[in-house]
Short mmCIF file of C-alpha atoms in Angstrom, two decimals:
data_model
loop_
_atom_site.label_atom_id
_atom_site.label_comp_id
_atom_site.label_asym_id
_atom_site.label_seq_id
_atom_site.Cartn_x
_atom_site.Cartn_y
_atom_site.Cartn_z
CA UNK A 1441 -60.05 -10.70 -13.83
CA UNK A 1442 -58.82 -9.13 -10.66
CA UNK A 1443 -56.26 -6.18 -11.54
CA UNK A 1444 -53.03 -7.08 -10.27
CA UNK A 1445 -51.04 -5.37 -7.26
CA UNK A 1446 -48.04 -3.58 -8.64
CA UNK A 1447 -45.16 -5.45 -6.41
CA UNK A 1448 -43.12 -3.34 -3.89
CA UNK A 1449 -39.70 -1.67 -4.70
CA UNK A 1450 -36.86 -3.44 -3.99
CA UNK A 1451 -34.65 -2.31 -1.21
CA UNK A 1452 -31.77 -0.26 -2.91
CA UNK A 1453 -28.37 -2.79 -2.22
CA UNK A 1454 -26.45 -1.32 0.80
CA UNK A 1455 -23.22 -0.23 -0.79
CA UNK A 1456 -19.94 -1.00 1.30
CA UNK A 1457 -16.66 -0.33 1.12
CA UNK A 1458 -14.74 -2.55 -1.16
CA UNK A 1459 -11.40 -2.74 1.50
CA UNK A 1460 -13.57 -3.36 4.86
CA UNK A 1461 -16.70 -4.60 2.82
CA UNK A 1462 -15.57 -7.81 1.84
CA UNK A 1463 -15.12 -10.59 4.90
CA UNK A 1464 -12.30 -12.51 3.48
CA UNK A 1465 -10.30 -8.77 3.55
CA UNK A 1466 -11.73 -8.70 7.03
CA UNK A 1467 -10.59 -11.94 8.12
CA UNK A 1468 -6.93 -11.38 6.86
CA UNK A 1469 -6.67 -7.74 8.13
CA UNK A 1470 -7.72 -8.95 11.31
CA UNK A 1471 -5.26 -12.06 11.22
CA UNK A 1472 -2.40 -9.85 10.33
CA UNK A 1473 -3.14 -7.47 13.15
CA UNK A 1474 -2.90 -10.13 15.52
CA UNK A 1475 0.24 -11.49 14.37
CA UNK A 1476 1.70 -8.51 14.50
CA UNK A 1477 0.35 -7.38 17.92
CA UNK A 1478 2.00 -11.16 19.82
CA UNK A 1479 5.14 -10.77 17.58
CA UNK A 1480 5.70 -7.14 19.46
CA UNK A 1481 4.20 -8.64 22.89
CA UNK A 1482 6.75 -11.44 22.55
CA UNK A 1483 9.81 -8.95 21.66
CA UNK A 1484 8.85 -6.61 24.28
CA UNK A 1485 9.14 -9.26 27.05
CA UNK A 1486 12.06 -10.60 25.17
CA UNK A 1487 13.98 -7.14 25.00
CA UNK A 1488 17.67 -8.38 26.75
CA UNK A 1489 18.69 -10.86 23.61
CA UNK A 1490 16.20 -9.36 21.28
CA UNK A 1491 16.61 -12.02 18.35
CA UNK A 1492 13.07 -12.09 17.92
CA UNK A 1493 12.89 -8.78 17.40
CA UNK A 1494 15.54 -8.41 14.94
CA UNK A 1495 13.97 -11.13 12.94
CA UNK A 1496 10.42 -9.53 12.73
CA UNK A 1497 11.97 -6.31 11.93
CA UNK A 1498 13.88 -7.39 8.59
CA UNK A 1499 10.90 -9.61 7.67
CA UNK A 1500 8.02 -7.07 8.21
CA UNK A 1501 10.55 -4.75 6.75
CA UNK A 1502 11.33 -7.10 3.68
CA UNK A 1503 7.34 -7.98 2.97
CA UNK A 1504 6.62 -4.67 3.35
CA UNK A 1505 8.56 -3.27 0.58
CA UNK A 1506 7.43 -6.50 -1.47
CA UNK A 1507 3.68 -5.40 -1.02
CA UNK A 1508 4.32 -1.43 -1.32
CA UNK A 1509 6.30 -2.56 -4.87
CA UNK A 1510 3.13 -5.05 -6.04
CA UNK A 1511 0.53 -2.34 -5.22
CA UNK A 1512 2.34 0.73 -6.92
CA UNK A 1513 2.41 -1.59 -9.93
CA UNK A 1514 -1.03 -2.88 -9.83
CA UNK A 1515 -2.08 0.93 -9.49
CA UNK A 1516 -0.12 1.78 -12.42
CA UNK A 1517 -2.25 -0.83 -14.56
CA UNK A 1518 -5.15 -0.12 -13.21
CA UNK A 1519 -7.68 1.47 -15.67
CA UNK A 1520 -5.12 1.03 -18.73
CA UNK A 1521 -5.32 -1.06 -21.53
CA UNK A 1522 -2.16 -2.71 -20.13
CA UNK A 1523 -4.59 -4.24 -17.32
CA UNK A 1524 -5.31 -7.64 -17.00
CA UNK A 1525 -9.12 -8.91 -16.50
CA UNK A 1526 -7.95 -10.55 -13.23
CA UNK A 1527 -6.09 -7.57 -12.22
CA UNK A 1528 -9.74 -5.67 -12.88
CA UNK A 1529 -11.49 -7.66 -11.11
CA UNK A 1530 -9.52 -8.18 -7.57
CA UNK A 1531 -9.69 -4.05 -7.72
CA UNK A 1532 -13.17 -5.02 -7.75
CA UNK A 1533 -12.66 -6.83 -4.45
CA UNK A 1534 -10.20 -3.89 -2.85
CA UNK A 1535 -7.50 -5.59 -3.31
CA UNK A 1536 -5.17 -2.47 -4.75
CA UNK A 1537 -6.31 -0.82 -1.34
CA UNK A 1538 -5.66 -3.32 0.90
CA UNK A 1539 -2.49 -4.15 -0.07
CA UNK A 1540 -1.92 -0.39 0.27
CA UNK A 1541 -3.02 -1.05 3.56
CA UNK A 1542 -0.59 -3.91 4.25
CA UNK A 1543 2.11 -2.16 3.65
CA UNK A 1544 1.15 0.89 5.63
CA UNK A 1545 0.82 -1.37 8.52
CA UNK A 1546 3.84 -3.66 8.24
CA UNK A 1547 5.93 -0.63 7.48
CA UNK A 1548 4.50 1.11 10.65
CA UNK A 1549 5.18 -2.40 12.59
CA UNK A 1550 8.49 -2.72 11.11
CA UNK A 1551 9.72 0.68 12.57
CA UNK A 1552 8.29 -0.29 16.02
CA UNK A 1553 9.66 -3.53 16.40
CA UNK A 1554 12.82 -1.25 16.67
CA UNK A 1555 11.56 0.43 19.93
CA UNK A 1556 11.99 -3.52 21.22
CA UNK A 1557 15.50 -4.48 19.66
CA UNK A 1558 17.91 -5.39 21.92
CA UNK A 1559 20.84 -3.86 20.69
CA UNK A 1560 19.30 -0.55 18.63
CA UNK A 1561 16.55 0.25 20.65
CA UNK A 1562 14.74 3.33 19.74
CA UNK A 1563 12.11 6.13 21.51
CA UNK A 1564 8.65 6.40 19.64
CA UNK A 1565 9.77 10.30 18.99
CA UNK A 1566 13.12 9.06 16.73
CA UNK A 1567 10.86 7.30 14.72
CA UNK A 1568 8.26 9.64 14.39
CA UNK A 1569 10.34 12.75 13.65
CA UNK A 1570 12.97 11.93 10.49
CA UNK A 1571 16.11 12.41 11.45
CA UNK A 1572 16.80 12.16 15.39
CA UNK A 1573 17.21 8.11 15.52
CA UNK A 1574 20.71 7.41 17.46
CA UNK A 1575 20.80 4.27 15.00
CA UNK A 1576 21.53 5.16 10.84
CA UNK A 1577 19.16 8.19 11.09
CA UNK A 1578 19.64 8.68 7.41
CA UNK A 1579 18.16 5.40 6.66
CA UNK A 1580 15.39 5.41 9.59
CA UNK A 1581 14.07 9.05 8.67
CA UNK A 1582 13.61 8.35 4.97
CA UNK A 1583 11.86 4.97 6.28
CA UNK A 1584 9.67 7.08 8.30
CA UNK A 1585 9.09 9.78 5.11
CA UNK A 1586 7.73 7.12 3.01
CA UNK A 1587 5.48 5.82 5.49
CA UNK A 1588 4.09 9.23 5.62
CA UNK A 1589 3.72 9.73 2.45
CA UNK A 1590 2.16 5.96 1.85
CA UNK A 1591 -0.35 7.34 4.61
CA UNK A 1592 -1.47 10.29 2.42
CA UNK A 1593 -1.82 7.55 0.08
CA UNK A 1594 -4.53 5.29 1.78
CA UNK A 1595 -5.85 8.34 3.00
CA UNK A 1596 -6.59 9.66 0.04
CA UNK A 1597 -8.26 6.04 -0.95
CA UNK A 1598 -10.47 6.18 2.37
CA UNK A 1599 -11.28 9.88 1.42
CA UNK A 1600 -12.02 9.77 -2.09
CA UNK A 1601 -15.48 10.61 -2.41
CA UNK A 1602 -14.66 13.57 -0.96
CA UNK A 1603 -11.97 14.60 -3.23
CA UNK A 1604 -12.28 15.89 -6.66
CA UNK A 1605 -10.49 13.22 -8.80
CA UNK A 1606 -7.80 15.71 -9.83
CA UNK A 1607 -6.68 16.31 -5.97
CA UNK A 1608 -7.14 12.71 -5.70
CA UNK A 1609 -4.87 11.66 -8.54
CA UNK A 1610 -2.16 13.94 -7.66
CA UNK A 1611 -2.03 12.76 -4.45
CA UNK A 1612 -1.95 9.01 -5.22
CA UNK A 1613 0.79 9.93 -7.00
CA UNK A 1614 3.02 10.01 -3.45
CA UNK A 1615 3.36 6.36 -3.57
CA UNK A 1616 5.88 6.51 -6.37
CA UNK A 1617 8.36 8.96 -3.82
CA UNK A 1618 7.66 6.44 -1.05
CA UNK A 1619 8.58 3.59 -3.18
CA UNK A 1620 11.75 5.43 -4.29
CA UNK A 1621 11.87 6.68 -0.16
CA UNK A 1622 11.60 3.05 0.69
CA UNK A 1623 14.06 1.72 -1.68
CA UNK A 1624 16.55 3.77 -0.14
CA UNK A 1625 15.97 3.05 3.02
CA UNK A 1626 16.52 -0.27 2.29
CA UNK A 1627 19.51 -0.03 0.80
CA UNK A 1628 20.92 1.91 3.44
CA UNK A 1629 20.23 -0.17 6.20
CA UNK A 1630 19.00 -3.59 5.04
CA UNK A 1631 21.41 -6.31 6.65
CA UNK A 1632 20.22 -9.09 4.08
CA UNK A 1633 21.16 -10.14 0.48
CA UNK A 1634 18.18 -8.91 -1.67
CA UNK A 1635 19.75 -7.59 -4.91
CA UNK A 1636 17.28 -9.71 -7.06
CA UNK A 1637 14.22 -8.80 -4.55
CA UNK A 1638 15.38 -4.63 -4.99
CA UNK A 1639 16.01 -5.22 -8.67
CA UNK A 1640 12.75 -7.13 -9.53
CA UNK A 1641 10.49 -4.49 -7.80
CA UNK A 1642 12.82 -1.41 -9.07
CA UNK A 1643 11.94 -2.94 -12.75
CA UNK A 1644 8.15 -3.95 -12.05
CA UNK A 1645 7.51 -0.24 -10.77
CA UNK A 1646 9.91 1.19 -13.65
CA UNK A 1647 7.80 -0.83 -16.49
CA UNK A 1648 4.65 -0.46 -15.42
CA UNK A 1649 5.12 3.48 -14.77
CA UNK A 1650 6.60 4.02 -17.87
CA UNK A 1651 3.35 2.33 -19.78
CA UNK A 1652 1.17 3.97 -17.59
CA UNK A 1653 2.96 7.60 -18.54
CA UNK A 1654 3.15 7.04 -22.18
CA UNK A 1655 -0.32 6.07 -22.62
CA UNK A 1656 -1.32 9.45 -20.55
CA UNK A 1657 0.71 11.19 -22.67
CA UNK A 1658 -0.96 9.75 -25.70
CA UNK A 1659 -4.20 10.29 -24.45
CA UNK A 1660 -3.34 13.97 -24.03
CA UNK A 1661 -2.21 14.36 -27.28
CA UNK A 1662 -5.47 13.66 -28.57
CA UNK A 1663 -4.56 10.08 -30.40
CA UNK A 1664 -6.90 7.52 -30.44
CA UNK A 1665 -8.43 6.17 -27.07
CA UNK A 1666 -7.78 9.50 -25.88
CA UNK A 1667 -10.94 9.37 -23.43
CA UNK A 1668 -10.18 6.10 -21.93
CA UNK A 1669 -8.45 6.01 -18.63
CA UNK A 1670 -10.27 7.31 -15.87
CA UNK A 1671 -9.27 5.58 -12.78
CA UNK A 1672 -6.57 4.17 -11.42
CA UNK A 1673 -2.93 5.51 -9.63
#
């Protein structure tokens, strides 16, 4: 009996990232981005009337907020008993991070489709520094402090292995000040009816935070479970 040839090792499986790894996430960031890019081509050579302009600003402004309130919430489950399997596994497919990334990028394209309004045209520079906007810079500068802060966010996510999870924690825990940043903003300046759409998300983030803080503050106290609860926002 010949002595058998022990079999070569298996190639280690190449490890990705879960946001850019996945080619349906691919496929939609990309599909967004393009949108996006012809809605602001199309305003920009539409500037005189500018009503397609002000449309794509309210609704990248309105989906935005939508998406910043549905990840917050989903970040607040994650790794908590209060998560759902299916919530578990789309985190699984970097789905909390790309909708972080969403809303990064439809907030950022909802402040630029102001630089093509018609009527409240704006420089790059009075979006970019809070404040100096000739149109509601209350309203505009808190816009552009959450998208900041949403930034440090997703930066953080992109980062993470490079972070100790303490840093990283406390800073994921920006998004809740650039939800409440955000919900301001809107308030402020939105020109649409959208009590039930600010009172639904206010709630969803409200609930969810509040379960996600008393459980940490269970855990600290030392009652049972205490050592579950690792991950998440």
């Amino acid at each position: 009996m010949k002595p058998t040839r022990p079999s070569p090792p298996r190639p280690a499986p190449l490890v990705t990232n879960p946001i850019t790894g996945d080619r349906v996430n691919t496929v939609l960031a990309v599909s967004l981005a393009v949108l996006l890019l012809g809605g602001f081509a199309l305003s920009a050579l539409n500037l005189t009337s500018g009503p397609l302009a002000w449309s794509l600003l309210r609704a990248t402004g309105v989906v935005a907020y939508l998406v910043l309130a549905l990840t917050v919430s989903f970040g607040a489950l994650l790794g908590s008993r209060y998560a759902p399997a299916w919530l578990v596994r789309a985190q699984q497919y970097g789905w909390h991070g790309l909708l972080s990334g969403f809303a990064l990028v439809l907030g950022s394209a909802h402040g630029l489709f102001l630089m093509v309004d018609g009527k409240y045209a704006q420089p790059l520079s009075a979006l970019l520094v809070p404040g100096t906007s000739t149109f509601s810079p209350l309203a505009v500068g808190l816009g552009t402090l959450s998208l900041y802060a949403l930034a440090l966010v997703y930066g953080s996510t992109l980062w993470r292995k490079h972070l100790s999870i303490r840093v990283w924690r406390t800073v994921h825990l920006a998004a809740y000040p650039a939800f409440v940043l955000l919900t301001v903003h809107g308030l402020l300046i939105g020109s649409d009816h959208l009590g039930l759409l600010y009172g639904s998300s206010m709630a969803s983030v409200a609930l969810t935070f509040g379960l996600r803080f008393s459980e940490e503050t269970h855990k600290r106290g030392g009652g049972p479970g205490a050592n579950r609860m690792r991950g998440g926002s």
